[in-house]
PDB file of C-alpha atoms in Angstrom:
ATOM      1  CA  MET A   1       5.167 -12.853   8.249  1.00  0.00           C
ATOM      2  CA  LYS A   2       5.523  -9.111   7.657  1.00  0.00           C
ATOM      3  CA  LEU A   3       2.891  -6.812   6.142  1.00  0.00           C
ATOM      4  CA  LEU A   4       4.203  -3.456   4.962  1.00  0.00           C
ATOM      5  CA  GLY A   5       1.659  -0.646   4.682  1.00  0.00           C
ATOM      6  CA  ILE A   6       2.772   2.101   2.336  1.00  0.00           C
ATOM      7  CA  SER A   7       1.336   5.602   2.416  1.00  0.00           C
ATOM      8  CA  GLY A   8       2.301   6.711  -1.076  1.00  0.00           C
ATOM      9  CA  THR A   9       2.242  10.475  -0.775  1.00  0.00           C
ATOM     10  CA  ILE A  10       4.289  13.265   0.759  1.00  0.00           C
ATOM     11  CA  VAL A  11       1.356  15.619   1.432  1.00  0.00           C
ATOM     12  CA  GLY A  12      -1.714  15.397   3.634  1.00  0.00           C
ATOM     13  CA  ALA A  13      -2.645  12.965   6.372  1.00  0.00           C
ATOM     14  CA  LYS A  14      -5.702  11.039   5.168  1.00  0.00           C
ATOM     15  CA  THR A  15      -3.775   8.407   3.193  1.00  0.00           C
ATOM     16  CA  SER A  16      -1.575   7.644   6.179  1.00  0.00           C
ATOM     17  CA  ILE A  17      -4.601   7.477   8.484  1.00  0.00           C
ATOM     18  CA  LEU A  18      -6.363   5.088   6.099  1.00  0.00           C
ATOM     19  CA  VAL A  19      -3.354   2.778   5.753  1.00  0.00           C
ATOM     20  CA  GLN A  20      -2.673   2.788   9.503  1.00  0.00           C
ATOM     21  CA  THR A  21      -6.333   1.998  10.234  1.00  0.00           C
ATOM     22  CA  ILE A  22      -6.150  -1.078   7.998  1.00  0.00           C
ATOM     23  CA  LEU A  23      -2.834  -2.146   9.545  1.00  0.00           C
ATOM     24  CA  ASP A  24      -4.392  -1.751  13.004  1.00  0.00           C
ATOM     25  CA  GLU A  25      -7.264  -4.009  11.942  1.00  0.00           C
ATOM     26  CA  VAL A  26      -4.829  -6.657  10.689  1.00  0.00           C
ATOM     27  CA  LYS A  27      -2.959  -6.494  14.007  1.00  0.00           C
ATOM     28  CA  ARG A  28      -6.203  -6.639  16.015  1.00  0.00           C
ATOM     29  CA  ALA A  29      -7.513  -9.693  14.159  1.00  0.00           C
ATOM     30  CA  HIS A  30      -4.127 -11.380  13.650  1.00  0.00           C
ATOM     31  CA  PRO A  31      -1.667 -10.401  16.396  1.00  0.00           C
ATOM     32  CA  GLU A  32       0.840 -12.910  15.023  1.00  0.00           C
ATOM     33  CA  ILE A  33       1.321 -10.779  11.874  1.00  0.00           C
ATOM     34  CA  GLU A  34       4.115  -8.212  12.008  1.00  0.00           C
ATOM     35  CA  VAL A  35       2.932  -4.914  10.551  1.00  0.00           C
ATOM     36  CA  GLU A  36       4.975  -1.881   9.629  1.00  0.00           C
ATOM     37  CA  MET A  37       3.994   1.499   8.238  1.00  0.00           C
ATOM     38  CA  LEU A  38       6.094   3.151   5.543  1.00  0.00           C
ATOM     39  CA  ASP A  39       4.942   6.765   5.301  1.00  0.00           C
ATOM     40  CA  LEU A  40       6.714   8.497   2.419  1.00  0.00           C
ATOM     41  CA  ARG A  41       6.298  11.842   4.202  1.00  0.00           C
ATOM     42  CA  ASN A  42       9.031  10.719   6.581  1.00  0.00           C
ATOM     43  CA  TYR A  43      11.690  10.051   3.936  1.00  0.00           C
ATOM     44  CA  ASP A  44      13.816  12.050   1.515  1.00  0.00           C
ATOM     45  CA  LEU A  45      13.261   9.719  -1.417  1.00  0.00           C
ATOM     46  CA  GLN A  46      15.404  10.447  -4.465  1.00  0.00           C
ATOM     47  CA  PHE A  47      14.079  10.115  -7.997  1.00  0.00           C
ATOM     48  CA  CYS A  48      14.652   6.821  -9.723  1.00  0.00           C
ATOM     49  CA  ASP A  49      17.184   7.422 -12.488  1.00  0.00           C
ATOM     50  CA  GLY A  50      18.692   4.009 -13.115  1.00  0.00           C
ATOM     51  CA  ARG A  51      21.756   4.280 -10.893  1.00  0.00           C
ATOM     52  CA  ASN A  52      22.882   1.415  -8.667  1.00  0.00           C
ATOM     53  CA  GLN A  53      20.867   1.165  -5.473  1.00  0.00           C
ATOM     54  CA  GLU A  54      24.001   1.744  -3.388  1.00  0.00           C
ATOM     55  CA  ASP A  55      24.389   5.191  -4.968  1.00  0.00           C
ATOM     56  CA  TYR A  56      21.082   6.560  -3.639  1.00  0.00           C
ATOM     57  CA  ASN A  57      20.910   8.473  -0.363  1.00  0.00           C
ATOM     58  CA  GLY A  58      20.363   6.695   2.954  1.00  0.00           C
ATOM     59  CA  ASP A  59      16.605   7.287   3.057  1.00  0.00           C
ATOM     60  CA  THR A  60      16.113   5.887  -0.425  1.00  0.00           C
ATOM     61  CA  ARG A  61      18.207   2.794   0.350  1.00  0.00           C
ATOM     62  CA  GLU A  62      16.264   2.291   3.606  1.00  0.00           C
ATOM     63  CA  VAL A  63      12.912   2.471   1.808  1.00  0.00           C
ATOM     64  CA  ILE A  64      14.092   0.010  -0.855  1.00  0.00           C
ATOM     65  CA  ARG A  65      15.227  -2.349   1.926  1.00  0.00           C
ATOM     66  CA  LYS A  66      11.914  -2.085   3.798  1.00  0.00           C
ATOM     67  CA  VAL A  67       9.914  -2.866   0.649  1.00  0.00           C
ATOM     68  CA  THR A  68      12.246  -5.701  -0.337  1.00  0.00           C
ATOM     69  CA  ASP A  69      12.085  -7.301   3.127  1.00  0.00           C
ATOM     70  CA  ALA A  70       8.279  -7.343   3.354  1.00  0.00           C
ATOM     71  CA  ASP A  71       6.291 -10.515   2.714  1.00  0.00           C
ATOM     72  CA  PHE A  72       3.125  -8.749   1.557  1.00  0.00           C
ATOM     73  CA  TYR A  73       1.842  -5.225   1.055  1.00  0.00           C
ATOM     74  CA  LEU A  74      -0.923  -2.709   1.551  1.00  0.00           C
ATOM     75  CA  PHE A  75      -0.524   0.225  -0.842  1.00  0.00           C
ATOM     76  CA  GLY A  76      -2.281   3.466   0.063  1.00  0.00           C
ATOM     77  CA  SER A  77      -2.616   6.309  -2.388  1.00  0.00           C
ATOM     78  CA  PRO A  78      -4.422   9.592  -2.702  1.00  0.00           C
ATOM     79  CA  VAL A  79      -5.987  10.304  -6.069  1.00  0.00           C
ATOM     80  CA  PHE A  80      -4.443  13.330  -7.768  1.00  0.00           C
ATOM     81  CA  ASN A  81      -5.778  14.303 -11.195  1.00  0.00           C
ATOM     82  CA  CYS A  82      -7.365  10.850 -11.557  1.00  0.00           C
ATOM     83  CA  SER A  83      -4.009   9.152 -11.017  1.00  0.00           C
ATOM     84  CA  ILE A  84      -1.466   7.963  -8.463  1.00  0.00           C
ATOM     85  CA  PRO A  85       0.900  10.612  -7.092  1.00  0.00           C
ATOM     86  CA  ALA A  86       4.482  10.897  -8.348  1.00  0.00           C
ATOM     87  CA  PRO A  87       6.078   9.782  -5.039  1.00  0.00           C
ATOM     88  CA  LEU A  88       4.245   6.442  -5.203  1.00  0.00           C
ATOM     89  CA  LYS A  89       5.151   5.869  -8.846  1.00  0.00           C
ATOM     90  CA  ASN A  90       8.753   6.776  -8.029  1.00  0.00           C
ATOM     91  CA  LEU A  91       8.780   4.238  -5.196  1.00  0.00           C
ATOM     92  CA  ILE A  92       7.459   1.533  -7.510  1.00  0.00           C
ATOM     93  CA  ASP A  93      10.153   2.416 -10.068  1.00  0.00           C
ATOM     94  CA  LEU A  94      12.903   2.176  -7.431  1.00  0.00           C
ATOM     95  CA  ILE A  95      12.027  -1.413  -6.522  1.00  0.00           C
ATOM     96  CA  PRO A  96      13.452  -4.243  -8.636  1.00  0.00           C
ATOM     97  CA  PRO A  97      10.490  -5.969 -10.361  1.00  0.00           C
ATOM     98  CA  GLU A  98      11.338  -9.397  -8.957  1.00  0.00           C
ATOM     99  CA  VAL A  99      10.667  -8.099  -5.430  1.00  0.00           C
ATOM    100  CA  PHE A 100       6.923  -7.893  -6.152  1.00  0.00           C
ATOM    101  CA  ARG A 101       6.616 -11.200  -8.019  1.00  0.00           C
ATOM    102  CA  ASN A 102       4.299 -13.695  -6.271  1.00  0.00           C
ATOM    103  CA  LYS A 103       3.591 -11.339  -3.383  1.00  0.00           C
ATOM    104  CA  VAL A 104       0.130 -10.469  -2.067  1.00  0.00           C
ATOM    105  CA  MET A 105      -0.988  -6.859  -2.354  1.00  0.00           C
ATOM    106  CA  GLY A 106      -3.982  -4.884  -1.224  1.00  0.00           C
ATOM    107  CA  PHE A 107      -4.983  -1.347  -2.063  1.00  0.00           C
ATOM    108  CA  ALA A 108      -6.587   1.616  -0.361  1.00  0.00           C
ATOM    109  CA  ALA A 109      -7.104   5.108  -1.707  1.00  0.00           C
ATOM    110  CA  ASN A 110      -8.639   8.419  -0.823  1.00  0.00           C
ATOM    111  CA  GLY A 111      -9.917  11.127  -3.103  1.00  0.00           C
ATOM    112  CA  GLY A 112     -12.183  14.095  -3.423  1.00  0.00           C
ATOM    113  CA  THR A 113     -15.190  12.394  -5.018  1.00  0.00           C
ATOM    114  CA  TYR A 114     -16.873   8.999  -5.037  1.00  0.00           C
ATOM    115  CA  GLN A 115     -15.852   8.403  -8.669  1.00  0.00           C
ATOM    116  CA  HIS A 116     -12.096   8.445  -8.079  1.00  0.00           C
ATOM    117  CA  TYR A 117     -12.160   4.871  -6.760  1.00  0.00           C
ATOM    118  CA  LEU A 118     -11.630   3.758 -10.356  1.00  0.00           C
ATOM    119  CA  MET A 119      -7.968   4.759 -10.077  1.00  0.00           C
ATOM    120  CA  ILE A 120      -7.380   1.563  -8.097  1.00  0.00           C
ATOM    121  CA  GLU A 121      -8.924  -0.620 -10.799  1.00  0.00           C
ATOM    122  CA  ASN A 122      -7.495   1.281 -13.766  1.00  0.00           C
ATOM    123  CA  GLN A 123      -3.989   2.100 -12.540  1.00  0.00           C
ATOM    124  CA  LEU A 124      -2.758   0.452  -9.345  1.00  0.00           C
ATOM    125  CA  LYS A 125      -4.001  -3.047 -10.090  1.00  0.00           C
ATOM    126  CA  PRO A 126      -2.676  -3.115 -13.684  1.00  0.00           C
ATOM    127  CA  ILE A 127       0.749  -1.851 -12.587  1.00  0.00           C
ATOM    128  CA  MET A 128       1.056  -4.556  -9.948  1.00  0.00           C
ATOM    129  CA  SER A 129      -0.373  -7.223 -12.249  1.00  0.00           C
ATOM    130  CA  TYR A 130       2.501  -6.444 -14.583  1.00  0.00           C
ATOM    131  CA  PHE A 131       4.862  -7.493 -11.765  1.00  0.00           C
ATOM    132  CA  ARG A 132       2.933 -10.776 -11.373  1.00  0.00           C
ATOM    133  CA  ALA A 133       1.768  -9.950  -7.867  1.00  0.00           C
ATOM    134  CA  TYR A 134      -1.334 -11.492  -6.298  1.00  0.00           C
ATOM    135  CA  LEU A 135      -3.979  -8.806  -5.883  1.00  0.00           C
ATOM    136  CA  ALA A 136      -6.648  -8.830  -3.209  1.00  0.00           C
ATOM    137  CA  PRO A 137     -10.054  -8.590  -4.879  1.00  0.00           C
ATOM    138  CA  SER A 138     -11.337  -6.074  -2.319  1.00  0.00           C
ATOM    139  CA  PHE A 139     -10.043  -2.569  -1.771  1.00  0.00           C
ATOM    140  CA  VAL A 140     -10.953   0.398   0.375  1.00  0.00           C
ATOM    141  CA  TYR A 141     -11.741   3.810  -1.061  1.00  0.00           C
ATOM    142  CA  VAL A 142     -12.626   6.812   1.076  1.00  0.00           C
ATOM    143  CA  ASN A 143     -13.275  10.491   0.557  1.00  0.00           C
ATOM    144  CA  ALA A 144     -13.469  13.416   2.954  1.00  0.00           C
ATOM    145  CA  ALA A 145     -17.065  12.580   3.928  1.00  0.00           C
ATOM    146  CA  HIS A 146     -15.865   9.341   5.552  1.00  0.00           C
ATOM    147  CA  PHE A 147     -13.740  11.184   8.141  1.00  0.00           C
ATOM    148  CA  ASN A 148     -15.012  12.947  11.254  1.00  0.00           C
ATOM    149  CA  LYS A 149     -13.750  16.284  12.613  1.00  0.00           C
ATOM    150  CA  ARG A 150     -10.895  14.501  14.432  1.00  0.00           C
ATOM    151  CA  ASN A 151      -9.743  13.084  11.062  1.00  0.00           C
ATOM    152  CA  GLU A 152     -10.823   9.545  12.006  1.00  0.00           C
ATOM    153  CA  ILE A 153     -12.656   7.197   9.668  1.00  0.00           C
ATOM    154  CA  ASP A 154     -16.221   7.359  10.882  1.00  0.00           C
ATOM    155  CA  ASP A 155     -18.373   5.376   8.466  1.00  0.00           C
ATOM    156  CA  ALA A 156     -19.813   1.918   9.202  1.00  0.00           C
ATOM    157  CA  GLU A 157     -19.593   0.677   5.602  1.00  0.00           C
ATOM    158  CA  ILE A 158     -15.963   1.782   5.295  1.00  0.00           C
ATOM    159  CA  LYS A 159     -15.102   0.099   8.590  1.00  0.00           C
ATOM    160  CA  GLU A 160     -16.609  -3.130   7.238  1.00  0.00           C
ATOM    161  CA  ARG A 161     -14.562  -2.792   4.035  1.00  0.00           C
ATOM    162  CA  ILE A 162     -11.444  -2.286   6.151  1.00  0.00           C
ATOM    163  CA  GLN A 163     -12.178  -5.506   8.041  1.00  0.00           C
ATOM    164  CA  ASN A 164     -12.792  -7.368   4.775  1.00  0.00           C
ATOM    165  CA  LEU A 165      -9.575  -6.153   3.163  1.00  0.00           C
ATOM    166  CA  ALA A 166      -7.539  -6.916   6.292  1.00  0.00           C
ATOM    167  CA  GLY A 167      -8.967 -10.425   6.357  1.00  0.00           C
ATOM    168  CA  GLU A 168      -8.402 -10.998   2.638  1.00  0.00           C
ATOM    169  CA  LEU A 169      -4.778  -9.909   2.803  1.00  0.00           C
ATOM    170  CA  VAL A 170      -3.960 -12.264   5.654  1.00  0.00           C
ATOM    171  CA  HIS A 171      -5.979 -15.144   4.183  1.00  0.00           C
ATOM    172  CA  MET A 172      -4.288 -14.797   0.796  1.00  0.00           C
ATOM    173  CA  GLN A 173      -0.826 -14.534   2.327  1.00  0.00           C
ATOM    174  CA  GLN A 174      -1.349 -17.543   4.580  1.00  0.00           C
ATOM    175  CA  SER A 175      -2.874 -19.633   1.785  1.00  0.00           C
ATOM    176  CA  LEU A 176      -0.389 -18.728  -0.922  1.00  0.00           C
ATOM    177  CA  GLY A 177       2.571 -18.921   1.428  1.00  0.00           C
ATOM    178  CA  LYS A 178       1.949 -22.643   1.775  1.00  0.00           C
ATOM    179  CA  VAL A 179       2.256 -23.329  -1.947  1.00  0.00           C
ATOM    180  CA  LEU A 180       4.753 -20.779  -3.196  1.00  0.00           C
ATOM    181  CA  VAL A 181       8.455 -21.347  -3.325  1.00  0.00           C
ATOM    182  CA  ARG A 182      10.451 -18.139  -3.409  1.00  0.00           C
TER     183      ARG A 182
END
């Protein structure tokens, strides 16, 4: 069983730190789960323009393969102008819709204020619901105040939310995996 964590931005480090922290918690609590981090900062992802997947560059094809091969997902996103960033939307557009169908997904985001958490509820969840994915009820939202000077998440409530989301993702995947035929 493979969980793919996606840091859906090409700028900054907090999204990647947040996603990796949740992946680390999954691995700590469930060492049998294979986890992988897909950090969009490390790839030259081309814009989705409708061409055949084979015609994209190597990085884009590799990212599509990684997403397609995963069993379930953790999407991480910063909040820019009350929305998801263009690189994350582009990634979603590059993936054939049937890849996400009947797959478990969790969400984490970081933003500048406490109010930006609504982006998860108002944008990420509806997009993935359209693909008929199974969405974890919990999510993790952080802002700059939740990080210490070493850029580590340093807030007891957030750490508890991370544990809850990690547990939900694995529980949902294990439970649904028994009844779903792909």
